[in-house]
PDB file of N, CA and C in Angstrom:
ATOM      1  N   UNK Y  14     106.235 -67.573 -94.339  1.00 93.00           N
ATOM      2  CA  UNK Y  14     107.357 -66.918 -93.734  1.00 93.00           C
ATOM      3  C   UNK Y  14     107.243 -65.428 -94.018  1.00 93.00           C
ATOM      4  N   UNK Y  15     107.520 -64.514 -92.920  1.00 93.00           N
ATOM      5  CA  UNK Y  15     107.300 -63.177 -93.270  1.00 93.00           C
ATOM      6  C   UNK Y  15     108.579 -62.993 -92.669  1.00 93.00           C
ATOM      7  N   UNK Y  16     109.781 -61.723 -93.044  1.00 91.00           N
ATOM      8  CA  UNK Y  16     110.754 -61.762 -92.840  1.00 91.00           C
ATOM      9  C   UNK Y  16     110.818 -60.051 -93.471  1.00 91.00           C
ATOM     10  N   UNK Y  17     111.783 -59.174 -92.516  1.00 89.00           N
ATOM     11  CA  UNK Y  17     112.439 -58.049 -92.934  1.00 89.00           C
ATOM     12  C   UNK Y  17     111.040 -56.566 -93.597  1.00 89.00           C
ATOM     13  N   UNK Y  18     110.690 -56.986 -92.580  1.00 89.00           N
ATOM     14  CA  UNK Y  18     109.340 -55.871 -92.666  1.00 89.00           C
ATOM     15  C   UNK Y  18     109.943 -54.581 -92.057  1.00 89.00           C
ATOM     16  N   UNK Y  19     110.972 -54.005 -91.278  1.00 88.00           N
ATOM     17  CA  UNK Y  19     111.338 -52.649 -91.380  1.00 88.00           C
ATOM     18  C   UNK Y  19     110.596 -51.641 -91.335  1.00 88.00           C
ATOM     19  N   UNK Y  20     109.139 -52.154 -89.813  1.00 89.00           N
ATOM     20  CA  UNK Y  20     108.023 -51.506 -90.244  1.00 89.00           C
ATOM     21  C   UNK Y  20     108.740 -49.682 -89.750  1.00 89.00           C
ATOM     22  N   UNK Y  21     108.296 -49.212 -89.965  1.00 89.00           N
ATOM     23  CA  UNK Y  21     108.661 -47.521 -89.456  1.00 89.00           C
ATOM     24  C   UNK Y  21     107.987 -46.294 -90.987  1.00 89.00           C
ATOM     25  N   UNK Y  22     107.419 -45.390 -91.074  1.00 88.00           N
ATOM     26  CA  UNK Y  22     106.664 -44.805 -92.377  1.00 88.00           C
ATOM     27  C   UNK Y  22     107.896 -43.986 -92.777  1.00 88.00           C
ATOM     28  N   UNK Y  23     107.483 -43.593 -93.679  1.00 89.00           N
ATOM     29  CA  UNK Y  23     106.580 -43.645 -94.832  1.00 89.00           C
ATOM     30  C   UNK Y  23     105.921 -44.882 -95.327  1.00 89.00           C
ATOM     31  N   UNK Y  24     106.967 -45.873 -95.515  1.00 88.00           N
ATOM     32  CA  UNK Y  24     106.782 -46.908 -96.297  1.00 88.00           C
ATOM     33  C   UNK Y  24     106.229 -47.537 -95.814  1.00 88.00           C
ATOM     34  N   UNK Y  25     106.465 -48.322 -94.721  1.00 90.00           N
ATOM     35  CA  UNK Y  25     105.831 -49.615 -93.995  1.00 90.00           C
ATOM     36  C   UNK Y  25     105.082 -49.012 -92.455  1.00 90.00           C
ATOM     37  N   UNK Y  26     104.078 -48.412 -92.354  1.00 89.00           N
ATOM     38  CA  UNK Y  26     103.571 -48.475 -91.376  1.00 89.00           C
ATOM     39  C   UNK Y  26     102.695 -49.230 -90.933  1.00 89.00           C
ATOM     40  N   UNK Y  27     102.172 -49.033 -89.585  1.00 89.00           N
ATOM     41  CA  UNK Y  27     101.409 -50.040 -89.773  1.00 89.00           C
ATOM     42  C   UNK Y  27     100.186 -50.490 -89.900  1.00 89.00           C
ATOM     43  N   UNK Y  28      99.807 -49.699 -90.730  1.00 90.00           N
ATOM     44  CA  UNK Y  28      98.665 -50.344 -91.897  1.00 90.00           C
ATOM     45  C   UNK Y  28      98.925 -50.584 -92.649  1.00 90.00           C
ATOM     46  N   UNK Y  29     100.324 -50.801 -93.134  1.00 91.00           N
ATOM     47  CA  UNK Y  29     100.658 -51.933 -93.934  1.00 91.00           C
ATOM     48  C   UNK Y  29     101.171 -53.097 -93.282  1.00 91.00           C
ATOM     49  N   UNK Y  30     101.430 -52.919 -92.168  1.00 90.00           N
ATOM     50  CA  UNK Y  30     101.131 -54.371 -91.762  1.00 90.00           C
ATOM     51  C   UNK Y  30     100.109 -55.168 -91.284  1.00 90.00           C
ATOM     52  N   UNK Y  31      98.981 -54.258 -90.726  1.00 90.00           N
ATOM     53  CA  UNK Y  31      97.362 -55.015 -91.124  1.00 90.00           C
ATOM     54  C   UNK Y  31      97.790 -55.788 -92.346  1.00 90.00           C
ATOM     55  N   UNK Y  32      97.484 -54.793 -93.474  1.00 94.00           N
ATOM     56  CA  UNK Y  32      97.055 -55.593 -94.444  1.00 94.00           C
ATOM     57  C   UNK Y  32      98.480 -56.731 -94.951  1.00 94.00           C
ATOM     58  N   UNK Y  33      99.891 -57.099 -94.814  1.00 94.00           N
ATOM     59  CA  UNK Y  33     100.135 -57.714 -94.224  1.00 94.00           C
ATOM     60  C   UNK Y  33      99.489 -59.324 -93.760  1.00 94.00           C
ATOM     61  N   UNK Y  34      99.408 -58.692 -92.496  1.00 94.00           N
ATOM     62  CA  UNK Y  34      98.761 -60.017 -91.773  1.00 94.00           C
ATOM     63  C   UNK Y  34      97.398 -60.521 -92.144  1.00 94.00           C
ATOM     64  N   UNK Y  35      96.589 -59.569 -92.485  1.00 95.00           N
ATOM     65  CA  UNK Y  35      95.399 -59.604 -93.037  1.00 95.00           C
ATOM     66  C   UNK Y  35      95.799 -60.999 -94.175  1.00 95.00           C
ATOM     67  N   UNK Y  36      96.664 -60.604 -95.623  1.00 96.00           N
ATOM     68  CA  UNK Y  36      96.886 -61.266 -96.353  1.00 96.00           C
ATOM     69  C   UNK Y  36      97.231 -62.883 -96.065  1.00 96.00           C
ATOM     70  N   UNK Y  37      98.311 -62.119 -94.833  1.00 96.00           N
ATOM     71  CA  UNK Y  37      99.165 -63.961 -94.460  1.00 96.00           C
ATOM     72  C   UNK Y  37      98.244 -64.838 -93.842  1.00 96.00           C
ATOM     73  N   UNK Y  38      97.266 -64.474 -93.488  1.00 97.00           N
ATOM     74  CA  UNK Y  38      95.967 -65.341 -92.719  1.00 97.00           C
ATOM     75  C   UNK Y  38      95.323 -66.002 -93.979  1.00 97.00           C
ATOM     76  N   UNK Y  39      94.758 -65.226 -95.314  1.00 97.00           N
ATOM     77  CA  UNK Y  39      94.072 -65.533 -96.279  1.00 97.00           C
ATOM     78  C   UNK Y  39      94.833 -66.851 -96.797  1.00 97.00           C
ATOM     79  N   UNK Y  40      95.638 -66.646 -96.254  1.00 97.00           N
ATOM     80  CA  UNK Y  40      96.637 -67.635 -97.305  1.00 97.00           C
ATOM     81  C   UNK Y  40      96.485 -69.209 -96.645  1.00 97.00           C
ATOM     82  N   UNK Y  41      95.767 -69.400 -95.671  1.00 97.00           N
ATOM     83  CA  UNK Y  41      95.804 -70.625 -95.186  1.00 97.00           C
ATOM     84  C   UNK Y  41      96.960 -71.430 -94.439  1.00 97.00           C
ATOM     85  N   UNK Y  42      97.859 -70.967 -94.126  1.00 97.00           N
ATOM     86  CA  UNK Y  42      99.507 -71.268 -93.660  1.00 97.00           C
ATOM     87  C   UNK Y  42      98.686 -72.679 -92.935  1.00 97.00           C
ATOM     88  N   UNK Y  43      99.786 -73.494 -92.892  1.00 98.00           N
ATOM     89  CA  UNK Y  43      99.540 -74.514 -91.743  1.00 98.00           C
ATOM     90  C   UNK Y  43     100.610 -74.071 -90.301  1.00 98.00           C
ATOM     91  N   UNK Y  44     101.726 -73.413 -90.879  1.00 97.00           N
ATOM     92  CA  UNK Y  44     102.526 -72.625 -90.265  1.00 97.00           C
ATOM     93  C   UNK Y  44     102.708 -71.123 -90.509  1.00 97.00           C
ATOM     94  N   UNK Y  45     103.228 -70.261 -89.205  1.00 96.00           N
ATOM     95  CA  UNK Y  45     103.731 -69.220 -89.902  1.00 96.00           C
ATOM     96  C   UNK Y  45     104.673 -68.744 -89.342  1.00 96.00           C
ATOM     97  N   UNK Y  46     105.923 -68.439 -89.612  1.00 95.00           N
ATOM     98  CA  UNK Y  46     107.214 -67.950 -89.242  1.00 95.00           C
ATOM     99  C   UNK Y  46     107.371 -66.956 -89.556  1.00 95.00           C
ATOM    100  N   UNK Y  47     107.809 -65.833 -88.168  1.00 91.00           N
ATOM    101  CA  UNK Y  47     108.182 -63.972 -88.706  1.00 91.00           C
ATOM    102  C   UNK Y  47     109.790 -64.317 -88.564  1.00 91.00           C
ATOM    103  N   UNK Y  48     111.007 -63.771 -89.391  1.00 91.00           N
ATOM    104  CA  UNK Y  48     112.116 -64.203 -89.267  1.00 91.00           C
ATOM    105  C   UNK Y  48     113.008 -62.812 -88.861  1.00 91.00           C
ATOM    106  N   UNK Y  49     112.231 -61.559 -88.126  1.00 83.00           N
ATOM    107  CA  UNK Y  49     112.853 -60.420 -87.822  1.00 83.00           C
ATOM    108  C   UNK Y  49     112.834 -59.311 -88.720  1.00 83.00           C
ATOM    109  N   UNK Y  50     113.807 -58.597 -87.990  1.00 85.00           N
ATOM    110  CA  UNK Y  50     114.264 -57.527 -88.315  1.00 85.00           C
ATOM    111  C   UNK Y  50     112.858 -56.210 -88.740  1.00 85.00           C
ATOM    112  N   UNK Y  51     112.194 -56.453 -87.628  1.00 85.00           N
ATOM    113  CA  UNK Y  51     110.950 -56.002 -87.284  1.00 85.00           C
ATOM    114  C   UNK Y  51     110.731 -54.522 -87.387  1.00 85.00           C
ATOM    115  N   UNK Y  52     111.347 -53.707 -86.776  1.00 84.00           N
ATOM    116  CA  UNK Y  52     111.475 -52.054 -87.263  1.00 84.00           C
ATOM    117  C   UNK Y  52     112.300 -51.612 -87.771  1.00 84.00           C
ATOM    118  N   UNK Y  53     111.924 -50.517 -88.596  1.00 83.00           N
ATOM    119  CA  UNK Y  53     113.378 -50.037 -89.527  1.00 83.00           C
ATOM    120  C   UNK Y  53     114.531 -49.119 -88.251  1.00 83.00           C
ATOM    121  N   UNK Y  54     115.579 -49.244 -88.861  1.00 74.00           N
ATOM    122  CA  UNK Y  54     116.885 -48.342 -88.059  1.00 74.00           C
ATOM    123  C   UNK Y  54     117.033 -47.536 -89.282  1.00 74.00           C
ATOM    124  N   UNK Y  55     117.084 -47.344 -90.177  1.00 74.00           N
ATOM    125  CA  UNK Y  55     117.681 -46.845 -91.178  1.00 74.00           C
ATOM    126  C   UNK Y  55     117.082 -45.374 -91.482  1.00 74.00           C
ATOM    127  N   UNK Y  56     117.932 -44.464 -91.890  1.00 79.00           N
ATOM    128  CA  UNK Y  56     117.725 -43.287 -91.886  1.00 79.00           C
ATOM    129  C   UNK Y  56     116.786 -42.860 -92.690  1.00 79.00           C
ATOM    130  N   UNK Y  57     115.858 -43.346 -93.610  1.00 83.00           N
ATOM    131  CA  UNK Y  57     114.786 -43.174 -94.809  1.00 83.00           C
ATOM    132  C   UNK Y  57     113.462 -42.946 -93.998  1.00 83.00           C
ATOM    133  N   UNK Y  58     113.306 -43.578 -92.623  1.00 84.00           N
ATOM    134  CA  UNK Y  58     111.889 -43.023 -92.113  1.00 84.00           C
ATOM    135  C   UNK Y  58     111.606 -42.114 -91.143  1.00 84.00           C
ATOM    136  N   UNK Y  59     110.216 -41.729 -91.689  1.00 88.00           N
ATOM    137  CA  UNK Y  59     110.028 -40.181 -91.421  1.00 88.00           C
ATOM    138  C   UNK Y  59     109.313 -40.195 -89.859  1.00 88.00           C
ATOM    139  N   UNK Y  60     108.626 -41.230 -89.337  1.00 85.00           N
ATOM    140  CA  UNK Y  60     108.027 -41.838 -88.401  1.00 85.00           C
ATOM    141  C   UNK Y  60     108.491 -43.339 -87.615  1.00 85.00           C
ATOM    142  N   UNK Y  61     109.061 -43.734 -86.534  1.00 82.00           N
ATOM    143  CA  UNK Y  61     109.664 -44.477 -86.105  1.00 82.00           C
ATOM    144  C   UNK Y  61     108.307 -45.225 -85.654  1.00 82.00           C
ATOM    145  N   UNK Y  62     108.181 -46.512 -85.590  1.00 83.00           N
ATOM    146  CA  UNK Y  62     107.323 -47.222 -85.095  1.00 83.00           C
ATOM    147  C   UNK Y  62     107.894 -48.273 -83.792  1.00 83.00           C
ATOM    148  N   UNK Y  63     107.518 -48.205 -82.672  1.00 82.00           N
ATOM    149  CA  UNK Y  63     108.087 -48.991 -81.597  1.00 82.00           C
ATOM    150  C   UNK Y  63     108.149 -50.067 -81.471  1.00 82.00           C
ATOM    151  N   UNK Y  64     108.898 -50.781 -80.963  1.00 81.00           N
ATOM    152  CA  UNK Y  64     108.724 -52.459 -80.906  1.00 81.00           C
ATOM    153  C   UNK Y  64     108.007 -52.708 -80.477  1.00 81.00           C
ATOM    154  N   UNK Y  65     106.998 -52.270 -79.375  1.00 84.00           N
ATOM    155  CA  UNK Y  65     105.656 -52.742 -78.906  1.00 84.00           C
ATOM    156  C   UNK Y  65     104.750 -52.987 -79.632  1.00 84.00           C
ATOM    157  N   UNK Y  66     105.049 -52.100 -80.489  1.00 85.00           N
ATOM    158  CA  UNK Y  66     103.547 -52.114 -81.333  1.00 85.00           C
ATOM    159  C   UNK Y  66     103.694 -53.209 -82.388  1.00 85.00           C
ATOM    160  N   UNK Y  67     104.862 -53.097 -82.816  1.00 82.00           N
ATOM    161  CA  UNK Y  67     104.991 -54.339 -84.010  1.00 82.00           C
ATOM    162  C   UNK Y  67     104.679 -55.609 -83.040  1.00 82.00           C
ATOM    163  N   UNK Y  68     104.841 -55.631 -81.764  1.00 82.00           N
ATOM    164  CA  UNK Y  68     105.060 -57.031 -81.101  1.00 82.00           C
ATOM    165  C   UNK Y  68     103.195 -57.498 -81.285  1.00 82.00           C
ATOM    166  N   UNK Y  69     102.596 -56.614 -81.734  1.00 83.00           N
ATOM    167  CA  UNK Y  69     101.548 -57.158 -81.592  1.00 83.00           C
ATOM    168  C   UNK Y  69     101.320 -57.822 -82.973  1.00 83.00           C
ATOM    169  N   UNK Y  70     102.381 -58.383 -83.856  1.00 80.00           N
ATOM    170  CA  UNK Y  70     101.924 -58.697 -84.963  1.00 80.00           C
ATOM    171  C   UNK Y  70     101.594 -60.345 -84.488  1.00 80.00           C
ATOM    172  N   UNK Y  71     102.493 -60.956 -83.902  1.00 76.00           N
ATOM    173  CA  UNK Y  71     102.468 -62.822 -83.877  1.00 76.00           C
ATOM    174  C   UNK Y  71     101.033 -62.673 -82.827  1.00 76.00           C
ATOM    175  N   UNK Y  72     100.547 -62.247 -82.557  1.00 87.00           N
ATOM    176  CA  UNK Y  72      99.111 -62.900 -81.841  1.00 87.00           C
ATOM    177  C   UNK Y  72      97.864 -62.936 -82.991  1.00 87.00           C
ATOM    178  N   UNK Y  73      97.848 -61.991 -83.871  1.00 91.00           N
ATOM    179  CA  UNK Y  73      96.971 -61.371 -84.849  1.00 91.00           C
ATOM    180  C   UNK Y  73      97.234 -62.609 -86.233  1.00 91.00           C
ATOM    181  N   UNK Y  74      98.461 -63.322 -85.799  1.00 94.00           N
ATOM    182  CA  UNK Y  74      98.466 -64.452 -87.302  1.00 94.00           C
ATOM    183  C   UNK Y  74      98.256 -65.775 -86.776  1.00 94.00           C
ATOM    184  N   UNK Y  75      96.676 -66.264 -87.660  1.00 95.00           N
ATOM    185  CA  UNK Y  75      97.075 -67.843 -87.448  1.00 95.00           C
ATOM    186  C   UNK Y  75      96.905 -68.956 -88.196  1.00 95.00           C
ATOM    187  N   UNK Y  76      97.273 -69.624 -87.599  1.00 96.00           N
ATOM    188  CA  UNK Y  76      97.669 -71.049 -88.590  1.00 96.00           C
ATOM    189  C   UNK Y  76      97.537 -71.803 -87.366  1.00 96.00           C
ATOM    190  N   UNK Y  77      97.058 -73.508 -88.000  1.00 97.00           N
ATOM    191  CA  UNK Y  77      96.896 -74.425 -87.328  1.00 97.00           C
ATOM    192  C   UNK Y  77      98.093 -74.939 -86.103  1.00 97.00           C
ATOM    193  N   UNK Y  78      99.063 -75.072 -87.105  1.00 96.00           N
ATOM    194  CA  UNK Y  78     100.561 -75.404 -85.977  1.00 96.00           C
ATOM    195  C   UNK Y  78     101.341 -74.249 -85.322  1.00 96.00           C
ATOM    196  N   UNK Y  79     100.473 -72.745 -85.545  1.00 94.00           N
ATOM    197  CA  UNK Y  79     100.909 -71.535 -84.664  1.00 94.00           C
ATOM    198  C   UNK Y  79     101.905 -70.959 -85.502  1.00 94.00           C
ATOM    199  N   UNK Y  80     102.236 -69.714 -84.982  1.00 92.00           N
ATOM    200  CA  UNK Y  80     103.074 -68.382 -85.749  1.00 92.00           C
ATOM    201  C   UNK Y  80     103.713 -68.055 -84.405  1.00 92.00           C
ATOM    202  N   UNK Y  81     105.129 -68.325 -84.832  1.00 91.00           N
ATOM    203  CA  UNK Y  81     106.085 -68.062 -84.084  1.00 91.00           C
ATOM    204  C   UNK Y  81     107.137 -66.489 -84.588  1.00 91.00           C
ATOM    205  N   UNK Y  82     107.925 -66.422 -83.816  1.00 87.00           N
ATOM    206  CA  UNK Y  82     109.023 -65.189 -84.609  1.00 87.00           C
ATOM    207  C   UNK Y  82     110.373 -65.225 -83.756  1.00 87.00           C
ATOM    208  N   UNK Y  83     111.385 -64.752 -84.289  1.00 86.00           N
ATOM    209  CA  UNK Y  83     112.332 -64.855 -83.610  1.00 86.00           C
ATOM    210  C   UNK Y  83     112.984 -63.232 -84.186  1.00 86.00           C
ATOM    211  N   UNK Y  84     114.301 -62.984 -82.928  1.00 82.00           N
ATOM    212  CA  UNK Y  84     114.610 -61.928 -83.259  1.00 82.00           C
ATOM    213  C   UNK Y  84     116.422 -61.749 -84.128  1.00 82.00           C
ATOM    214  N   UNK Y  85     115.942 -60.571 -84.587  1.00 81.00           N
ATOM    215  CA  UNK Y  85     117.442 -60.557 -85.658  1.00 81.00           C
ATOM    216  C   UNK Y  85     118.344 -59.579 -85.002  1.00 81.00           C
ATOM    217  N   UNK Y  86     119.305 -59.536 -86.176  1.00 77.00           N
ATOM    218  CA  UNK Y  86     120.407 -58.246 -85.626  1.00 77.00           C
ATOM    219  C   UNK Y  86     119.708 -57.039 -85.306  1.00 77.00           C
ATOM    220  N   UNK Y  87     119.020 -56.567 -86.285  1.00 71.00           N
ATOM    221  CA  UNK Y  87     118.161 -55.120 -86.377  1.00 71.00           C
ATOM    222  C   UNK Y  87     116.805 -54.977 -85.023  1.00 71.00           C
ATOM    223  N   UNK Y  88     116.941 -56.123 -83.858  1.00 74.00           N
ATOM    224  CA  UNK Y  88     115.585 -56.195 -83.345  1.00 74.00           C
ATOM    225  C   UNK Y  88     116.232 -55.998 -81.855  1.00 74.00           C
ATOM    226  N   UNK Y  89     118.051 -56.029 -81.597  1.00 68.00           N
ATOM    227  CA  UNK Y  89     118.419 -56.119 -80.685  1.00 68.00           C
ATOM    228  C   UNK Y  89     118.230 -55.172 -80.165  1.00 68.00           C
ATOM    229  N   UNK Y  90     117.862 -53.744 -80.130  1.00 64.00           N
ATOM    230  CA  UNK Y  90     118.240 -52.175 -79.841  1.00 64.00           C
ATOM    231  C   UNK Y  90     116.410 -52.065 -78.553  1.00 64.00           C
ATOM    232  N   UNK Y  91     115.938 -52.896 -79.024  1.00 59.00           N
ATOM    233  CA  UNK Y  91     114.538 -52.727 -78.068  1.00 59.00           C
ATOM    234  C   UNK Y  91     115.165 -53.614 -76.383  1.00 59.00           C
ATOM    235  N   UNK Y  92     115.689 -54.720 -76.597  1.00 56.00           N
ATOM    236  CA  UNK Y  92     115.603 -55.163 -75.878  1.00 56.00           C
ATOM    237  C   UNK Y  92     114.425 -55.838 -75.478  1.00 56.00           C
ATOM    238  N   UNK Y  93     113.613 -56.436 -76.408  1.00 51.00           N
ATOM    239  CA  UNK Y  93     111.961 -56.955 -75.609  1.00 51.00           C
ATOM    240  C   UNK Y  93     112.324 -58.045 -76.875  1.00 51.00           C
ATOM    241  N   UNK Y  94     111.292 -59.275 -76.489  1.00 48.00           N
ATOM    242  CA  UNK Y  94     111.122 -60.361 -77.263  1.00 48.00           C
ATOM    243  C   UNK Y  94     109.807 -59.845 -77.444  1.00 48.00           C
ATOM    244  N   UNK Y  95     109.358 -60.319 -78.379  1.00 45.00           N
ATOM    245  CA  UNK Y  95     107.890 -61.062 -79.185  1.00 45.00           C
ATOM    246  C   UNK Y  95     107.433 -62.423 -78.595  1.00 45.00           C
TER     247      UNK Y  95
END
């Protein structure tokens, strides 16, 4: 389960979410669930990262029974699904 990644920099860009997904693959999942709240809103980042780009995280993870995601409060403002 990956959940509340808030990608947007300083902190979480996304090469940290490569490595990220990189990791969640190593891990062997038989499943994998993203549970939202996908880019940050919050006033701490210095670089906004778009929902497009995060949308490319669920193709890049896998597991046998597939990696799904769904969207949260914080994911409504794009208007696009994953």
């Amino acid at each position: 389960m990956i959940s509340e990644l808030h990608v947007g920099d300083p902190y979480v860009g996304l090469r940290r979410v490569e490595q990220v997904v990189k990791r969640t693959n190593a891990l062997g999942a038989d499943l994998i669930v993203l549970l939202g709240d996908y880019v940050a809103g919050h006033c701490f980042i210095t670089h906004p990262v778009e929902f497009k780009d995060v949308a490319q995280i669920p193709p890049q993870l896998t597991a046998p029974q597939g990696a799904f995601s769904i969207l949260r409060n914080n994911d409504w403002w794009d208007d696009l699904f994953v």
